[in-house]
mmCIF file of C-alpha atoms and ligand atoms in Angstrom:
data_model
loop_
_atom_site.group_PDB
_atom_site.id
_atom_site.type_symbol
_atom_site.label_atom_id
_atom_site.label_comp_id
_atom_site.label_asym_id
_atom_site.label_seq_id
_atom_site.Cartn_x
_atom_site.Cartn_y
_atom_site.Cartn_z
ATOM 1 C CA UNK A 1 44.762 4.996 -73.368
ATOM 2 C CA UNK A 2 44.028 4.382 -69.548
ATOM 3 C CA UNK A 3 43.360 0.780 -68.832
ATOM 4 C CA UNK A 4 40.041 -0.091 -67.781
ATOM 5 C CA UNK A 5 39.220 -1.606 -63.967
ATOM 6 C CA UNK A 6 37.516 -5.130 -64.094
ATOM 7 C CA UNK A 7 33.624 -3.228 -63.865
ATOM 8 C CA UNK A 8 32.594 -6.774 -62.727
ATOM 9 C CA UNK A 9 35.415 -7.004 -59.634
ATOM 10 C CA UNK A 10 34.569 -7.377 -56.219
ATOM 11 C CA UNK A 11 37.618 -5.227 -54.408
ATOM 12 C CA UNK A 12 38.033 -1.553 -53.589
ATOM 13 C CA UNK A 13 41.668 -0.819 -52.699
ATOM 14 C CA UNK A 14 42.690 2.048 -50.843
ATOM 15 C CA UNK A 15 45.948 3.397 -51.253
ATOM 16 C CA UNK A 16 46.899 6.349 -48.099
ATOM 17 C CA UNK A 17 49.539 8.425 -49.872
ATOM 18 C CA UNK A 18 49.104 11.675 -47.583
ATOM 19 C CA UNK A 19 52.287 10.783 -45.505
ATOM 20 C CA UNK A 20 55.308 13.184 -45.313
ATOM 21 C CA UNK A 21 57.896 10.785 -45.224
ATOM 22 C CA UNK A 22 60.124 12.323 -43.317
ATOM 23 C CA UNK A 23 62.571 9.022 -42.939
ATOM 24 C CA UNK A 24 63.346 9.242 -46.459
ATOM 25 C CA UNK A 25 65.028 12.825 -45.699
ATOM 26 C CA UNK A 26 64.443 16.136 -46.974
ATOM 27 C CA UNK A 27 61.989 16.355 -49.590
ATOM 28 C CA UNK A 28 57.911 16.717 -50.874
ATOM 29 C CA UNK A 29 55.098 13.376 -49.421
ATOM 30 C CA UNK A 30 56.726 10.089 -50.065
ATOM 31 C CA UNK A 31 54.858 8.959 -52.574
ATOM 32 C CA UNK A 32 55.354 11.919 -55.111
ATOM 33 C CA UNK A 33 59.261 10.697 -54.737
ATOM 34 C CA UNK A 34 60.635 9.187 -57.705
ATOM 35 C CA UNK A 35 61.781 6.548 -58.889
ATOM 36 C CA UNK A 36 63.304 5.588 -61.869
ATOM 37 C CA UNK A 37 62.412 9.039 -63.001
ATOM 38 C CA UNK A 38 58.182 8.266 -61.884
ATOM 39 C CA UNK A 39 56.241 9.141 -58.362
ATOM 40 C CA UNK A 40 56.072 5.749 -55.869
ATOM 41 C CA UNK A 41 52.594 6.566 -56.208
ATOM 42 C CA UNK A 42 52.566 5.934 -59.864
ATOM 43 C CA UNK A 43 54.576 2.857 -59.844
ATOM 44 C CA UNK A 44 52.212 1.241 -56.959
ATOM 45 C CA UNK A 45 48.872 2.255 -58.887
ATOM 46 C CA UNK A 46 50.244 0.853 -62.049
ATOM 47 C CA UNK A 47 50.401 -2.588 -59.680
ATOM 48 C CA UNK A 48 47.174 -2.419 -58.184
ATOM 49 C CA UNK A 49 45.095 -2.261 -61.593
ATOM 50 C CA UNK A 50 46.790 -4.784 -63.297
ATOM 51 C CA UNK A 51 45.146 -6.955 -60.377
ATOM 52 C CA UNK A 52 41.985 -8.611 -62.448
ATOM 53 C CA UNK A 53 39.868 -8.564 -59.658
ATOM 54 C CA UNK A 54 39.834 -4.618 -58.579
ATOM 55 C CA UNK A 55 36.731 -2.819 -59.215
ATOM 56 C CA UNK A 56 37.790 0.855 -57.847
ATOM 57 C CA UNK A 57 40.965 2.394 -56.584
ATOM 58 C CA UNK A 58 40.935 5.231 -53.925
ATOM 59 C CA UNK A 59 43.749 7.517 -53.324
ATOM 60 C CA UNK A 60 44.285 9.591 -49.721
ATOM 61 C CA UNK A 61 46.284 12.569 -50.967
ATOM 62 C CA UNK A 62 47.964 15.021 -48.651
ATOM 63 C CA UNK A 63 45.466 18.005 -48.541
ATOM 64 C CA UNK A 64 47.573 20.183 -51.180
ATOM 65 C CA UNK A 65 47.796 17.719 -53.535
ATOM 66 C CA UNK A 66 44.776 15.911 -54.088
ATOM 67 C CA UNK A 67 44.196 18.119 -57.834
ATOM 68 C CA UNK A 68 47.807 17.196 -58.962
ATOM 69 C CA UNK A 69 47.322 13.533 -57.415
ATOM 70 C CA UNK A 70 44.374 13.773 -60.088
ATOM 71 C CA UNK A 71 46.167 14.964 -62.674
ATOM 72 C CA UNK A 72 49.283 12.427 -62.082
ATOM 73 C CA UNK A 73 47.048 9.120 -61.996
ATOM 74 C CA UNK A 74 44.512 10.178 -64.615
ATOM 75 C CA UNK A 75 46.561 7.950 -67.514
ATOM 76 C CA UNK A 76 47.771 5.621 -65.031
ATOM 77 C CA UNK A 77 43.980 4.320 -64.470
ATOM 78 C CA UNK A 78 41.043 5.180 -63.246
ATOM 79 C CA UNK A 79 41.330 6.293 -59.663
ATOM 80 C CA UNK A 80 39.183 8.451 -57.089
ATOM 81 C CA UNK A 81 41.011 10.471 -54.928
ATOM 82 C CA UNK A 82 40.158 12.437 -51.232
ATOM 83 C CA UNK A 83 42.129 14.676 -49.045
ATOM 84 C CA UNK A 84 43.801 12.047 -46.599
ATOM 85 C CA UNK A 85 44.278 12.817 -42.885
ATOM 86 C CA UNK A 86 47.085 13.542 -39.998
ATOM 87 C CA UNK A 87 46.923 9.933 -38.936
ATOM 88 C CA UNK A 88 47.536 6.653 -41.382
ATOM 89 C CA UNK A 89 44.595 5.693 -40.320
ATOM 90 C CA UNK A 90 42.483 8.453 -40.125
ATOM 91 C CA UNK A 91 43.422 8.796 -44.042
ATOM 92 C CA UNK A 92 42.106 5.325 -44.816
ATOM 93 C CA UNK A 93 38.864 6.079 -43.092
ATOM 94 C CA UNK A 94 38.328 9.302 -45.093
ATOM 95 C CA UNK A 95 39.070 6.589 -48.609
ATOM 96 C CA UNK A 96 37.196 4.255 -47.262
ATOM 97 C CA UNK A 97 34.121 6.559 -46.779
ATOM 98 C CA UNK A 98 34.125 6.797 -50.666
ATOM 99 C CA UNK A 99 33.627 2.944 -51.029
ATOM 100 C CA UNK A 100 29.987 1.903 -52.169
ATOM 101 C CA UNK A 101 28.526 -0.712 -49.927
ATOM 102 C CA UNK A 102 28.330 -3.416 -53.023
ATOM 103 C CA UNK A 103 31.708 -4.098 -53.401
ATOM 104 C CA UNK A 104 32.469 -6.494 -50.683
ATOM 105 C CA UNK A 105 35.942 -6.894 -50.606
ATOM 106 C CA UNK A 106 38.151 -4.079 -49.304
ATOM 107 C CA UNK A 107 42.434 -3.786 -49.385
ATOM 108 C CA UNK A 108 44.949 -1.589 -47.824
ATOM 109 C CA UNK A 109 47.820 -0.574 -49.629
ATOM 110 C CA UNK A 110 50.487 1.237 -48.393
ATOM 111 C CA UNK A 111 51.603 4.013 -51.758
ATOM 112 C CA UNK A 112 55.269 2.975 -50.151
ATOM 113 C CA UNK A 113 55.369 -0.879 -50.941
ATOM 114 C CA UNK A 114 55.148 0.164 -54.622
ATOM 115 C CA UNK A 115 56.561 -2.523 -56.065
ATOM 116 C CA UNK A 116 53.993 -4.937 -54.748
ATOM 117 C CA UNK A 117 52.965 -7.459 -57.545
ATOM 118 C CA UNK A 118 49.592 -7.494 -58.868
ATOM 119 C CA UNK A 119 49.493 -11.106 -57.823
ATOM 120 C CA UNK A 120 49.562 -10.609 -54.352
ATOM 121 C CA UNK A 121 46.397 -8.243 -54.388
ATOM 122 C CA UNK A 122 45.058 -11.318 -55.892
ATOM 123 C CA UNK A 123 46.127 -13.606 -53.367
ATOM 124 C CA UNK A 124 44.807 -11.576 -50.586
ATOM 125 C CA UNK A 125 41.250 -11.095 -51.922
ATOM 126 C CA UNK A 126 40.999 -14.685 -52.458
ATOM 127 C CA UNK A 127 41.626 -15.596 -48.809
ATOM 128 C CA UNK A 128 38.979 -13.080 -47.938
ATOM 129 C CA UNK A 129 36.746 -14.419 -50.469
ATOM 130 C CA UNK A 130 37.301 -17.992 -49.105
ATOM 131 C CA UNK A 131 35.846 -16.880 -45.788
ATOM 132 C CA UNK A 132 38.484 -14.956 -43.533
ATOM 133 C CA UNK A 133 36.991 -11.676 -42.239
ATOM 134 C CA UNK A 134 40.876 -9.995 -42.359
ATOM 135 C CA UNK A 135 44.074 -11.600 -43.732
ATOM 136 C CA UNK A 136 47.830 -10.039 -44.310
ATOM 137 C CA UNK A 137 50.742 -10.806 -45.628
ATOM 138 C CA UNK A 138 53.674 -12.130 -43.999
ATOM 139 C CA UNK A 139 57.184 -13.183 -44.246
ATOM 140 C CA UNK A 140 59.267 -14.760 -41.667
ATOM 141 C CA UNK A 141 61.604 -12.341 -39.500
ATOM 142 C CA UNK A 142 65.343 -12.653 -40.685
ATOM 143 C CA UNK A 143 66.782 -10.839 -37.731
ATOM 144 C CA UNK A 144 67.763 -11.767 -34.361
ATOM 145 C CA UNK A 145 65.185 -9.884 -32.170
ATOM 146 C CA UNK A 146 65.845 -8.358 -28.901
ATOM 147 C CA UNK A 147 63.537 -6.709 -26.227
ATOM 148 C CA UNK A 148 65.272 -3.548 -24.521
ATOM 149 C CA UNK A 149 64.854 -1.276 -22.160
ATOM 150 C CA UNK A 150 66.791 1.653 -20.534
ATOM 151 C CA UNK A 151 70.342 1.044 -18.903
ATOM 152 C CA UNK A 152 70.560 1.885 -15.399
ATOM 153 C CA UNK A 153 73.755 3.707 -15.806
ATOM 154 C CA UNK A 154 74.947 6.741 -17.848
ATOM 155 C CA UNK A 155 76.196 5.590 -21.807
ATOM 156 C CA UNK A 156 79.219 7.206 -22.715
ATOM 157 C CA UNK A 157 77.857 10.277 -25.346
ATOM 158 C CA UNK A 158 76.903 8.403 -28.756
ATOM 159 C CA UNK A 159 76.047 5.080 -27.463
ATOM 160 C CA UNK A 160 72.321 4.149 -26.753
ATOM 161 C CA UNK A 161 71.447 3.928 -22.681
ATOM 162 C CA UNK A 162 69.496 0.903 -23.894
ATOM 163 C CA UNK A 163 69.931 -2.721 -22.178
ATOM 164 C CA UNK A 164 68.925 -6.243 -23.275
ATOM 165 C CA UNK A 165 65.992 -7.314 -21.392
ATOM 166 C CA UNK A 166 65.253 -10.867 -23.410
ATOM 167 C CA UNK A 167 65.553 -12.355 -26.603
ATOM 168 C CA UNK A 168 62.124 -12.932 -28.430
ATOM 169 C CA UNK A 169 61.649 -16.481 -30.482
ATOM 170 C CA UNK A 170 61.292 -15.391 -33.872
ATOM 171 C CA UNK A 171 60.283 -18.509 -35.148
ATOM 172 C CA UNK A 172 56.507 -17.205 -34.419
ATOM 173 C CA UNK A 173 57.251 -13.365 -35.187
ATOM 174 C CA UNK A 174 56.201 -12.481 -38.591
ATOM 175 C CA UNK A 175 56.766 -9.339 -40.873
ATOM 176 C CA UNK A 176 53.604 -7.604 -41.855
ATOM 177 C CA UNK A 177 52.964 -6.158 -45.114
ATOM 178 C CA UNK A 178 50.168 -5.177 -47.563
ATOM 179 C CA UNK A 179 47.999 -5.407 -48.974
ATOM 180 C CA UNK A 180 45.753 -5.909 -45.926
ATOM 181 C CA UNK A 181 42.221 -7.475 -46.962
ATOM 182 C CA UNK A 182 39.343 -7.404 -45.320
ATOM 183 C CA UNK A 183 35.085 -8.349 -45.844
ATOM 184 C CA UNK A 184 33.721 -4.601 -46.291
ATOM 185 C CA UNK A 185 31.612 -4.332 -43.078
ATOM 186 C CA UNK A 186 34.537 -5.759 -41.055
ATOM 187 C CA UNK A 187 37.035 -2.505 -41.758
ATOM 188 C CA UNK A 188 34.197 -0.519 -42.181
ATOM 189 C CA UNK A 189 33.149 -1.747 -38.150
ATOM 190 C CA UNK A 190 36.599 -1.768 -36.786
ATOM 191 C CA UNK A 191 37.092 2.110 -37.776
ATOM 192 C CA UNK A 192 33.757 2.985 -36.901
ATOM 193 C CA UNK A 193 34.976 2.235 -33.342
ATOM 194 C CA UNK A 194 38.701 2.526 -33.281
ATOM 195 C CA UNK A 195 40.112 4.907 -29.906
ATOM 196 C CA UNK A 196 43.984 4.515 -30.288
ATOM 197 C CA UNK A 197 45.483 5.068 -33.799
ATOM 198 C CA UNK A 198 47.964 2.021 -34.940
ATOM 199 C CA UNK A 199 50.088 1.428 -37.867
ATOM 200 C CA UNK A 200 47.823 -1.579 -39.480
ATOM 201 C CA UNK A 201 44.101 -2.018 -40.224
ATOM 202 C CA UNK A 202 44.182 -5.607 -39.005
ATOM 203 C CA UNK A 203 45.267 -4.519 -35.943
ATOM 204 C CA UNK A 204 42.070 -2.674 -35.316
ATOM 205 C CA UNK A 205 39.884 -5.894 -36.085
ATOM 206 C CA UNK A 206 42.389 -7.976 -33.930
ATOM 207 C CA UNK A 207 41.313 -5.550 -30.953
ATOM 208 C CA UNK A 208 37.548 -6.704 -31.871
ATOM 209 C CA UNK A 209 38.447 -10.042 -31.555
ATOM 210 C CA UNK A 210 37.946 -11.582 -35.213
ATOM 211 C CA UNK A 211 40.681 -13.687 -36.678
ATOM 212 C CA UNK A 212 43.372 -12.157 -38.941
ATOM 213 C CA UNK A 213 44.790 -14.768 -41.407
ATOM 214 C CA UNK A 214 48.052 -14.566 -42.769
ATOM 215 C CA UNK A 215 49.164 -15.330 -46.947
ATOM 216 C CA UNK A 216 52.877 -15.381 -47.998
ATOM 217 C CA UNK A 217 53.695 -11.872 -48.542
ATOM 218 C CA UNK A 218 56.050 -11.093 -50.874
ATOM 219 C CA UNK A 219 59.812 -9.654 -51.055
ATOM 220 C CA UNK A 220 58.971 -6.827 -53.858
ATOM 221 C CA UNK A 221 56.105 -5.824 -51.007
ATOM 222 C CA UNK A 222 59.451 -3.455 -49.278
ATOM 223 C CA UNK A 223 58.217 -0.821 -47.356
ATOM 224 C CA UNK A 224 60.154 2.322 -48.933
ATOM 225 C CA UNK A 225 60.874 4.354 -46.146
ATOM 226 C CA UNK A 226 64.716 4.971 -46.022
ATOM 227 C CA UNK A 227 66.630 6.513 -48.684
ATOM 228 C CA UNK A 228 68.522 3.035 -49.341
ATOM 229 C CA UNK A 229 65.327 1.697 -49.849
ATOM 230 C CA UNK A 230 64.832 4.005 -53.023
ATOM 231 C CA UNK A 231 68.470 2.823 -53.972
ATOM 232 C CA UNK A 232 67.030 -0.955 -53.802
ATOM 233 C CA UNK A 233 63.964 -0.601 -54.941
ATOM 234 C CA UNK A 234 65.809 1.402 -58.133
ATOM 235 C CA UNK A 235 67.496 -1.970 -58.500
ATOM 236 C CA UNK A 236 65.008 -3.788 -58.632
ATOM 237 C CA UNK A 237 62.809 -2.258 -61.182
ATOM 238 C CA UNK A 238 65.602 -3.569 -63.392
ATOM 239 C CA UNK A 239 65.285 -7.542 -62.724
ATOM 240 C CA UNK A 240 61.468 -7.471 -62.081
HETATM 241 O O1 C5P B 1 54.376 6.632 -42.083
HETATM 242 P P1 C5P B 1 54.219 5.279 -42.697
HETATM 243 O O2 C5P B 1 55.408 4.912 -43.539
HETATM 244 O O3 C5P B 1 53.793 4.193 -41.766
HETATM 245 O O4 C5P B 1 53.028 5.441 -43.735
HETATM 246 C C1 C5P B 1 52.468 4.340 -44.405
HETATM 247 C C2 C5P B 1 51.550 4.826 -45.510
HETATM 248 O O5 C5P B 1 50.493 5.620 -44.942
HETATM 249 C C3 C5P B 1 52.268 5.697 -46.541
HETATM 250 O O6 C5P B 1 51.857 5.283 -47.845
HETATM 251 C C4 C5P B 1 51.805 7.103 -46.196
HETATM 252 O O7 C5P B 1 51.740 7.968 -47.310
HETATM 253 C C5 C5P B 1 50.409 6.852 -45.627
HETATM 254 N N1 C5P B 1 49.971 7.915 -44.689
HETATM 255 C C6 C5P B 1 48.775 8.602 -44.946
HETATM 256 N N2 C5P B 1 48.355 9.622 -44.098
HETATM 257 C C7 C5P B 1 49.114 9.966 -43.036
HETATM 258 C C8 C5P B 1 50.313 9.275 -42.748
HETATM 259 C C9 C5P B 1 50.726 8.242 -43.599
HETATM 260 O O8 C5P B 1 48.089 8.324 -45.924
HETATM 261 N N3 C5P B 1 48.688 10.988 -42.277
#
């Protein structure tokens, strides 16, 4: 039997899935990929509606696939699914359309962090609940990071013409993950007017100058987007 959303919840999440995925190499939209013999796309629902709090899940399929993105998730739980876009974020304006304007609570979920515990969707609504207009989660940058630019002379062939130009203090650079919450009319605003496409929804409500607040992300939150990301995440799945 499909399990049931929480008819009483306050959050719509929307999950774009209509990437190709290239990075992960040859092969059909990332989030059909398997793993452990199931779709990313499966594994990440299943993790979204175990959340208590969601109300409605939207999917942004690539155009081709929205009927078998139907057929896929239809015992995995209740989901509504729309042809996504060319653009991340044009596909989570096309899911977000299908949002009605009583649920006031509204997360972004990338189909690639599929192994994001249900907890976390929790702890991202409740900030937003509490009063932030847009929160993300974070973890602290492990890496040294390095600002670079192009060398003035020739590399020898196989050897990047880059140059250091600085090192950055990572002590106040943060990793970005999501879910990404936000209050309903906020995203809803922030796409209405957003010019320049960028790889996070919070980004477009820090260009209208509200406050983005950050929650401890979580490690099982890994983007999948190499093919030794598939190898860990595979790994994973069997201490989780
Ligand atoms: O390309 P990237 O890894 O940043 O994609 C992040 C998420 O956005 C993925 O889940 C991908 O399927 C989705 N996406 C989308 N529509 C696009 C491009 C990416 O829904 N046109």
């Amino acid at each position: 039997m499909t399990p049931q959303l929480n008819a009483r919840g306050d959050v719509a999440v929307l999950v774009p899935a209509a990437g190709a995925g290239l990075r992960l190499g040859p092969g059909g939209p990332k989030a059909l990929r398997l793993l452990a013999g199931e779709p990313l796309l499966v594994h990440a629902i299943r993790r979204v509606a175990a959340a208590p709090s969601v109300r409605m899940i939207v999917v942004a399929a690539p155009a081709a696939e929205v009927g078998a993105v139907r057929d896929l998730l239809a015992p995995v739980a209740p989901v509504t699914v729309v042809a996504g876009g060319a653009e991340r974020q044009e596909s989570v304006s096309l899911a977000l359309a299908a949002v009605p304007d009583e649920i006031a609570i509204v997360l972004v979920h990338d189909a690639a962090r599929a192994l994001t515990p249900p907890q976390l969707f929790e702890s991202v609504a409740a900030a937003v609940r509490a009063g932030s207009p847009a929160v993300i989660p974070v973890l602290p940058v492990v890496d040294t990071i390095k600002e670079v630019g192009p060398a003035s002379v020739t590399a020898p062939e196989g050897v990047a013409a880059e140059i250091v130009l600085g090192t950055v203090d990572r002590s106040v650079l943060r990793s970005v993950q999501t879910p990404q919450g936000f209050r309903h009319h906020v995203l809803a605003a922030a796409h209405a007017v957003a010019a320049d496409a960028l790889t996070d929804d919070a980004g477009l409500v820090e260009k209208a100058g509200l406050p983005v607040a950050c929650v401890p992300g979580s490690e099982l939150a890994l983007k999948i987007t190499r093919p030794l990301d598939l190898v860990l995440a595979e790994a994973l799945l069997h201490v989780i």
